[in-house]
XYZ file of C-alpha atoms in Angstrom:
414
model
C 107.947 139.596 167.383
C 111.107 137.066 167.768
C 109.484 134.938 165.406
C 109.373 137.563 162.487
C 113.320 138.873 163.578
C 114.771 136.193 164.023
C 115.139 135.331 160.321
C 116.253 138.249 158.977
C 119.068 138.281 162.273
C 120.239 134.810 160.954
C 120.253 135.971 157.218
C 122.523 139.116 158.338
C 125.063 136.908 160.370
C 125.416 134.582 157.212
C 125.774 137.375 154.539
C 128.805 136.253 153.581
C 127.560 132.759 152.852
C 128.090 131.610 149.232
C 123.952 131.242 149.123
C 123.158 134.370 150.700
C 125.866 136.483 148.588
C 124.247 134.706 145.200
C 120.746 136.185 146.417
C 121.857 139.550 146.217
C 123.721 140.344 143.442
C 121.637 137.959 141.261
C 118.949 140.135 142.534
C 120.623 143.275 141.938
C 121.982 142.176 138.081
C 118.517 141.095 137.239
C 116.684 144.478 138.120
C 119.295 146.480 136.735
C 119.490 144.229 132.937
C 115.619 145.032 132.797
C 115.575 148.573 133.427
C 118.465 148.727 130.877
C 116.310 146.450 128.728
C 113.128 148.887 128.828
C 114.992 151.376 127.225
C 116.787 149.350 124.146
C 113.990 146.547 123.110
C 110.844 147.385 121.734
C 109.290 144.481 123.702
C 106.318 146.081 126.508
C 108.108 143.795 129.078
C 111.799 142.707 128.139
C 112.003 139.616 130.497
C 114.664 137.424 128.999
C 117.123 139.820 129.815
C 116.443 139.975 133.587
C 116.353 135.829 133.147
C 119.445 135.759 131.641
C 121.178 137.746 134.631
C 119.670 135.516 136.685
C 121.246 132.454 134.931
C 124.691 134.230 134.394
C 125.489 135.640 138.078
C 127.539 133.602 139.688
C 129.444 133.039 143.178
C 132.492 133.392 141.516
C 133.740 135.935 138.684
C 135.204 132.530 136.817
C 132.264 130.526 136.792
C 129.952 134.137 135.684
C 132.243 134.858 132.880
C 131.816 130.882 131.189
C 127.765 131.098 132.291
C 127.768 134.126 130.304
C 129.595 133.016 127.075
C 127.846 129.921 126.969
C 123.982 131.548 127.490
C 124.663 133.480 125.197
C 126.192 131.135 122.105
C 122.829 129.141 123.228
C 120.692 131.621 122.079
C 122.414 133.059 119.349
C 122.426 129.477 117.862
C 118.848 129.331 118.653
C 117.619 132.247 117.042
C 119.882 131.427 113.734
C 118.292 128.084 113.523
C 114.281 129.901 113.831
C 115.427 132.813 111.343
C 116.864 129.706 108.979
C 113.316 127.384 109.177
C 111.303 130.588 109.076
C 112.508 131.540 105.476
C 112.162 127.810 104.545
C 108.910 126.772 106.111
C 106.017 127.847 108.750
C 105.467 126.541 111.939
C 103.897 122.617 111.455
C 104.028 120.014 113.963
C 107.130 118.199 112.007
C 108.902 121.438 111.680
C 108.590 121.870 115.308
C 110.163 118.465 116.230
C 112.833 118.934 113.078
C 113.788 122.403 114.277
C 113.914 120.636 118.473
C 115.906 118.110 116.636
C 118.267 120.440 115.415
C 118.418 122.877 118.206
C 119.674 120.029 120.448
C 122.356 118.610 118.427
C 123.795 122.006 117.611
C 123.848 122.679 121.292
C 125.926 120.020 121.324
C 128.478 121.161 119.028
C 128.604 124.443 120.024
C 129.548 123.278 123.535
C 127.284 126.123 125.186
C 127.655 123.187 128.363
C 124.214 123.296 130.610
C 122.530 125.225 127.985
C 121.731 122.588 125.402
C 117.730 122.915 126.101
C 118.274 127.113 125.658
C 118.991 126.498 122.216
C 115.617 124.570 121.354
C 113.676 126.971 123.494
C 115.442 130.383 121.743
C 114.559 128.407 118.509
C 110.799 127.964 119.215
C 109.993 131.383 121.224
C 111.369 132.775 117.980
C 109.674 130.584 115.308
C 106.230 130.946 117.082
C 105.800 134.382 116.355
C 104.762 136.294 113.259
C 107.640 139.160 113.068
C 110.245 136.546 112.920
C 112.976 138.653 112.719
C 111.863 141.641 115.052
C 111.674 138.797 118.079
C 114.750 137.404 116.749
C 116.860 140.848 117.527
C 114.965 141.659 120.612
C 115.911 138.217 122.133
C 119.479 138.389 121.402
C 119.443 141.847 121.933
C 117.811 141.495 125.486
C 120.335 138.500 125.894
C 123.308 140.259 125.636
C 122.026 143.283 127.565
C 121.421 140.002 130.514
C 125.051 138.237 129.852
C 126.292 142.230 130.080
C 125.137 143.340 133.212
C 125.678 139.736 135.044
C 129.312 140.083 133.754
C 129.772 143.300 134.062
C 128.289 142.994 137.512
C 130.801 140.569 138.419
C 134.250 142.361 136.779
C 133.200 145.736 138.629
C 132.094 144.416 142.126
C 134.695 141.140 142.066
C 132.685 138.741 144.229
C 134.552 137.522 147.179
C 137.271 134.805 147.614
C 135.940 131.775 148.818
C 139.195 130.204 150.259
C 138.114 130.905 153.946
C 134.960 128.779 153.682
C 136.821 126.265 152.167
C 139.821 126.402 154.870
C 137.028 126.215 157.506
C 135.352 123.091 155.821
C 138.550 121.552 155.618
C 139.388 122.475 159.254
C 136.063 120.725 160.240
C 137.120 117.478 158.466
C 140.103 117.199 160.216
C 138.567 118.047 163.905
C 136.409 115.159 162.910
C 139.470 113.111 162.001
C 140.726 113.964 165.453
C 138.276 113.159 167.093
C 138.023 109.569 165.874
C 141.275 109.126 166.356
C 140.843 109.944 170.203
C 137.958 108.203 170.669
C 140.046 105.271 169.239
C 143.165 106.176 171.734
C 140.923 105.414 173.925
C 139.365 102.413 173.557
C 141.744 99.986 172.741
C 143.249 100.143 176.171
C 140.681 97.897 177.589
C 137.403 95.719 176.325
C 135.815 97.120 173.746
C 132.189 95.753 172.540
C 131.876 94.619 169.001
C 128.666 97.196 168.763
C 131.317 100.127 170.041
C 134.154 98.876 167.454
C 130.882 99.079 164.667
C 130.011 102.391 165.773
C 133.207 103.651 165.322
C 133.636 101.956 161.724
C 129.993 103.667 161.044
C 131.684 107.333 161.755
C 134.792 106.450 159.751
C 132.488 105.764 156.752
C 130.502 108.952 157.336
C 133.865 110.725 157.027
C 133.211 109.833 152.759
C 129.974 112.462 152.934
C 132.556 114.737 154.665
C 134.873 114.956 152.355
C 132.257 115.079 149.557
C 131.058 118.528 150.768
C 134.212 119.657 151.523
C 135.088 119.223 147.728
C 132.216 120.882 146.571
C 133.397 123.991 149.055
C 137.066 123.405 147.687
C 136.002 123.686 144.328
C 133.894 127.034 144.687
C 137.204 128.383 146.315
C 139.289 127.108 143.209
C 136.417 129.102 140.918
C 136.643 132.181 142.797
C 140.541 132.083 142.659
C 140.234 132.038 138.794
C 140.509 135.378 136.787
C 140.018 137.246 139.910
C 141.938 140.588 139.889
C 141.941 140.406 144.044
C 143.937 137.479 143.953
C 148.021 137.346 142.960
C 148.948 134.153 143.797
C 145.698 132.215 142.640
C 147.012 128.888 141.318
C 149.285 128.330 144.529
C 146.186 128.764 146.711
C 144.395 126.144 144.609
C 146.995 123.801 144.626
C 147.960 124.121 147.794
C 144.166 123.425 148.926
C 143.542 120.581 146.842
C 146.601 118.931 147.924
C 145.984 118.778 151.453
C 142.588 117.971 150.407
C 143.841 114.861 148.454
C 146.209 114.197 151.958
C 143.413 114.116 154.534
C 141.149 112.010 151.951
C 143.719 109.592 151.946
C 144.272 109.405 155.407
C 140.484 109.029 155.959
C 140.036 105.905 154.199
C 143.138 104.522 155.845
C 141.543 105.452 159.110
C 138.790 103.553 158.073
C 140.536 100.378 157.731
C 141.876 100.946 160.983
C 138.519 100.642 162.725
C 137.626 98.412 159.979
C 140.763 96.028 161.531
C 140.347 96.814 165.257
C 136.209 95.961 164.771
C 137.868 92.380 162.863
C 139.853 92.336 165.985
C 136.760 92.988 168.273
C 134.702 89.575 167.258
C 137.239 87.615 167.865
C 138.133 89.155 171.215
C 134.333 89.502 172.632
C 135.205 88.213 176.220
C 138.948 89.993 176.893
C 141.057 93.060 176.266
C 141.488 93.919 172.607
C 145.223 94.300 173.946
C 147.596 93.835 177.001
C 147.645 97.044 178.817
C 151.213 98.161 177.941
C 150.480 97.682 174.050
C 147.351 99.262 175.040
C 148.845 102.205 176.193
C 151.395 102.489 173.490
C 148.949 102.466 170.962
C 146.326 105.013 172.485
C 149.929 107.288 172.622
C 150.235 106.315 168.709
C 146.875 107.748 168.135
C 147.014 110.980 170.396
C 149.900 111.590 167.700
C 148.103 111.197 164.605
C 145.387 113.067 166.080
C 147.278 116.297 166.482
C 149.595 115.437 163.153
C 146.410 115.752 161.500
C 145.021 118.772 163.424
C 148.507 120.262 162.681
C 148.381 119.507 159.192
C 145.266 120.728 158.470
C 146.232 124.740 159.742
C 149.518 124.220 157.617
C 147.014 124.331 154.718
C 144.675 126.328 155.572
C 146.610 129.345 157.255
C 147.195 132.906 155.439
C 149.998 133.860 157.461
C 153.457 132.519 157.334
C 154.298 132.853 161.092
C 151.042 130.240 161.983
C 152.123 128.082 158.797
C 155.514 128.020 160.341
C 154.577 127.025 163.606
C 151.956 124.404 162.161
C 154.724 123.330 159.952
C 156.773 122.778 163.276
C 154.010 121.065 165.235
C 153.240 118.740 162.385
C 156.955 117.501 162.397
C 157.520 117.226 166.158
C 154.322 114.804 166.261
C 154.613 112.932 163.311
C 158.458 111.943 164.627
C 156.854 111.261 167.665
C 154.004 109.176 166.070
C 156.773 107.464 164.577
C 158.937 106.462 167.301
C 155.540 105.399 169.229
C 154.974 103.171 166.188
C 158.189 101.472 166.816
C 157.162 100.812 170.312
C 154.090 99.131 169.617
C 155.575 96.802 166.903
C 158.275 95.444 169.366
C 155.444 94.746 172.217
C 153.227 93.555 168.907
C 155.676 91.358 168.123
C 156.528 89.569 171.862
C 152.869 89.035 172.007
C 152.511 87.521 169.058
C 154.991 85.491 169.915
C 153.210 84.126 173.116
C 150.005 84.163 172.021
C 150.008 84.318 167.607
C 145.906 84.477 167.389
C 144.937 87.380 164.873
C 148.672 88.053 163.998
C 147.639 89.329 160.470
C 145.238 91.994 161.886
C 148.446 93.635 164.428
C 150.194 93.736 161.415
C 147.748 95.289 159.026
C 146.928 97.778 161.923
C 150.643 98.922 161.945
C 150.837 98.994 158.158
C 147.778 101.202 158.471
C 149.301 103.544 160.831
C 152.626 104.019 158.541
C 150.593 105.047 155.546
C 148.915 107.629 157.799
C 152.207 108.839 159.076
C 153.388 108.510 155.364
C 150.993 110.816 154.353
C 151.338 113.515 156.268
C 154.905 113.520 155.770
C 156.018 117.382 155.783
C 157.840 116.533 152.909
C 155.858 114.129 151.013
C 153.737 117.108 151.172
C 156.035 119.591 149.685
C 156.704 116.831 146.303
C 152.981 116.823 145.697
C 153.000 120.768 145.730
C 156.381 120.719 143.211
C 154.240 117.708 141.010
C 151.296 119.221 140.963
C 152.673 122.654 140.023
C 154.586 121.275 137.272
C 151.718 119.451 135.846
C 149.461 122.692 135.815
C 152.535 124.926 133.944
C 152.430 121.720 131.223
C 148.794 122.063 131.151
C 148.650 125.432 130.934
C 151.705 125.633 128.021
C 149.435 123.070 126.117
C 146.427 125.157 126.615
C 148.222 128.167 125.089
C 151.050 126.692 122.991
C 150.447 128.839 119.415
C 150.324 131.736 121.908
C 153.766 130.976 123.460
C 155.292 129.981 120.058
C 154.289 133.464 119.073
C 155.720 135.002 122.179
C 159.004 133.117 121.942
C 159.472 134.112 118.387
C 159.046 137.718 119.913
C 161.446 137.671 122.105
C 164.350 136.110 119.916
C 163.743 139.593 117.565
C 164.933 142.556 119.050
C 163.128 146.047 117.960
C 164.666 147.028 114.941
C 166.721 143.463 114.593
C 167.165 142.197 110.597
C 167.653 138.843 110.303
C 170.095 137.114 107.249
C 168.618 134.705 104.357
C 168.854 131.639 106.138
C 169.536 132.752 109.775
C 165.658 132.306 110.898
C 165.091 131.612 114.455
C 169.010 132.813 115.152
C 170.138 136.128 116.563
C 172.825 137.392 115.822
């Protein structure tokens, strides 16, 4: 009996999974477009509509709305193109490949994105049939009645907000982050292997998958931010997401040049300490501090509530300044030792350029320029997107109701 449960416990505990929320209500729009359909088309069995719900419904009300537009300029486009060789000619093998042909470079102009090949097939479904022009309106009618419902689906029932998955992913790239960065606190307080300095490097290059996925969660987020009425402050949320994002990336491939030096560092030092125990020390304190900087960091941009952000915020500061004056202490001991003994100078001093663009990074307010930056270049973007609209807007606004301009006086109030 546990056998047959279990799945159906594990698919209740994830129903708020982006993959187990798209089973549902692309479920739900596609039996609700065909019962619609069986009661508008004159086809026995109105399928394309209940296939186009499925195509349309999306995770997020952004990326259903564009799905929708662009399914259905495909098949408009399509069927225009069959109606168009169907008064011309019949249906030969060279008016099959001319008509493909044509399908697919229209697609391409009508920017219908992932839907190129729905063009071609609308265009053949509909030229392979006798009543040319009775399939013709049942497609696109059965089409629209598909794009409707998924879209409709989505406006009425606003899927959710995706930012917590995406805080959580992030969160988990960070603890990973941490973790190295421990595990590297402490190991260069005594002799470390050259196959335990690899293995190290080998998780710091995994950390590139990490981040990977945690983009593709990020971006979902950013999608389900867009045109969603739930949502006020949408393009902060993305922006302040992506930014951190961008942070911890950073710091991840610096990180990996840090094993990348201490492994370096490793084959040359295969029968002795990687350091003297004080510099040792000082640099597994260096890491404990990056370590919670970036734990810190990573709940400054993930929180929801401005009391943890503050705190986070506070946290973040107090060990980065601490990082810092660790830092220090290591480069004086770094540079007595080299002193004594200079073998490998080049790869202390790379390591403590390393940790400074870390610390650099997560600066609190480094981090608060990229969010002004990256603000700014999203208004530009935006005024671009919707100059002729603003233009119009502005013109608007410099009339008053009722206000008559002189000969001469445009664009001037008086």
């Amino acid at each position: 009996m546990r056998e047959f449960t279990d799945p159906f416990l594990d698919f209740a505990r994830r129903r708020r999974e982006p993959a187990v929320v798209q089973t549902l209500r692309s479920t739900a729009a596609a039996v609700i477009s065909y019962v619609v359909a069986l009661h508008l088309s004159s086809e026995p069995a109105p399928l394309t509509a209940p296939l186009t719900a499925l195509l349309v419904v999306q995770v997020t009300l952004y990326t259903t709305l564009v799905t929708g537009v662009r399914r259905v300029n495909s098949v408009i486009a399509g069927v225009l193109l069959a109606v168009g060789f169907s008064a011309l000619v019949g249906l030969t093998w060279w008016s099959l490949g001319l008509i493909i042909l044509a399908a697919l470079v229209v697609g391409r102009f009508v920017k219908v994105g992932e839907f190129v090949p729905e063009v071609a097939i609308s265009a053949m479904l509909v030229l392979g049939v006798t009543r040319v022009s009775a399939t013709a309106w049942d497609r696109v009618l059965e089409t629209l009645i598909g794009a409707g419902v998924g879209m409709l689906f989505n406006v009425l029932l606003a899927p959710p907000v995706w930012v917590e998955s995406a805080g959580g992913a992030i969160e988990e790239l960070a603890a990973r982050m941490r973790r190295l960065l421990l595990d590297l606190g402490e190991e260069v307080g005594g002799h470390t292997p050259v196959a335990r300095a690899a293995a190290r490097l080998h998780e710091a290059r995994r950390l590139d998958h990490d981040i990977v996925q945690v983009d593709v969660s990020l971006r979902q987020a950013e999608d389900s931010l867009r045109l969603n009425p739930r949502v006020k402050e949408g393009l902060l949320s993305r922006v302040v997401l992506r930014t951190g994002l961008d942070t911890l990336e950073i710091s991840a491939v610096v990180l990996r040049v840090v094993c990348r030096s201490l492994t370096d560092l490793a084959k040359e030092r295969t029968e002795e300490w990687l350091f003297e125990p004080d510099v040792g020390l000082a640099l597994r304190d260096v890491f404990e501090h990056l370590a919670r900087a970036v734990e810190s960091f990573a709940v400054l941009i993930t929180t929801q509530v401005s009391a943890n952000a503050e705190e986070a915020e506070e946290r973040l500061t107090a060990e980065l300044t601490a990082g810092r004056v660790s830092r220090d202490r290591v480069a004086d001991l770094f540079l007595a030792q080299v002193q004594r003994h200079p073998r490998q100078w080049q790869l202390h001093g790379a390591l403590l350029a390393e940790i400074d663009r870390i610390l650099d990074e997560l600066d609190v307010e480094k981090r608060s320029q990229r969010l002004v930056e990256e603000l700014d270049r999203q208004s530009r973007e935006q005024r671009q997107r919707f100059r002729v609209l603003s233009r119009v807007r502005q013109r608007l606004r410099l009339r008053e109701p009722g206000e008559v301009l002189e000969p001469g006086a445009r664009g001037r109030r008086e």
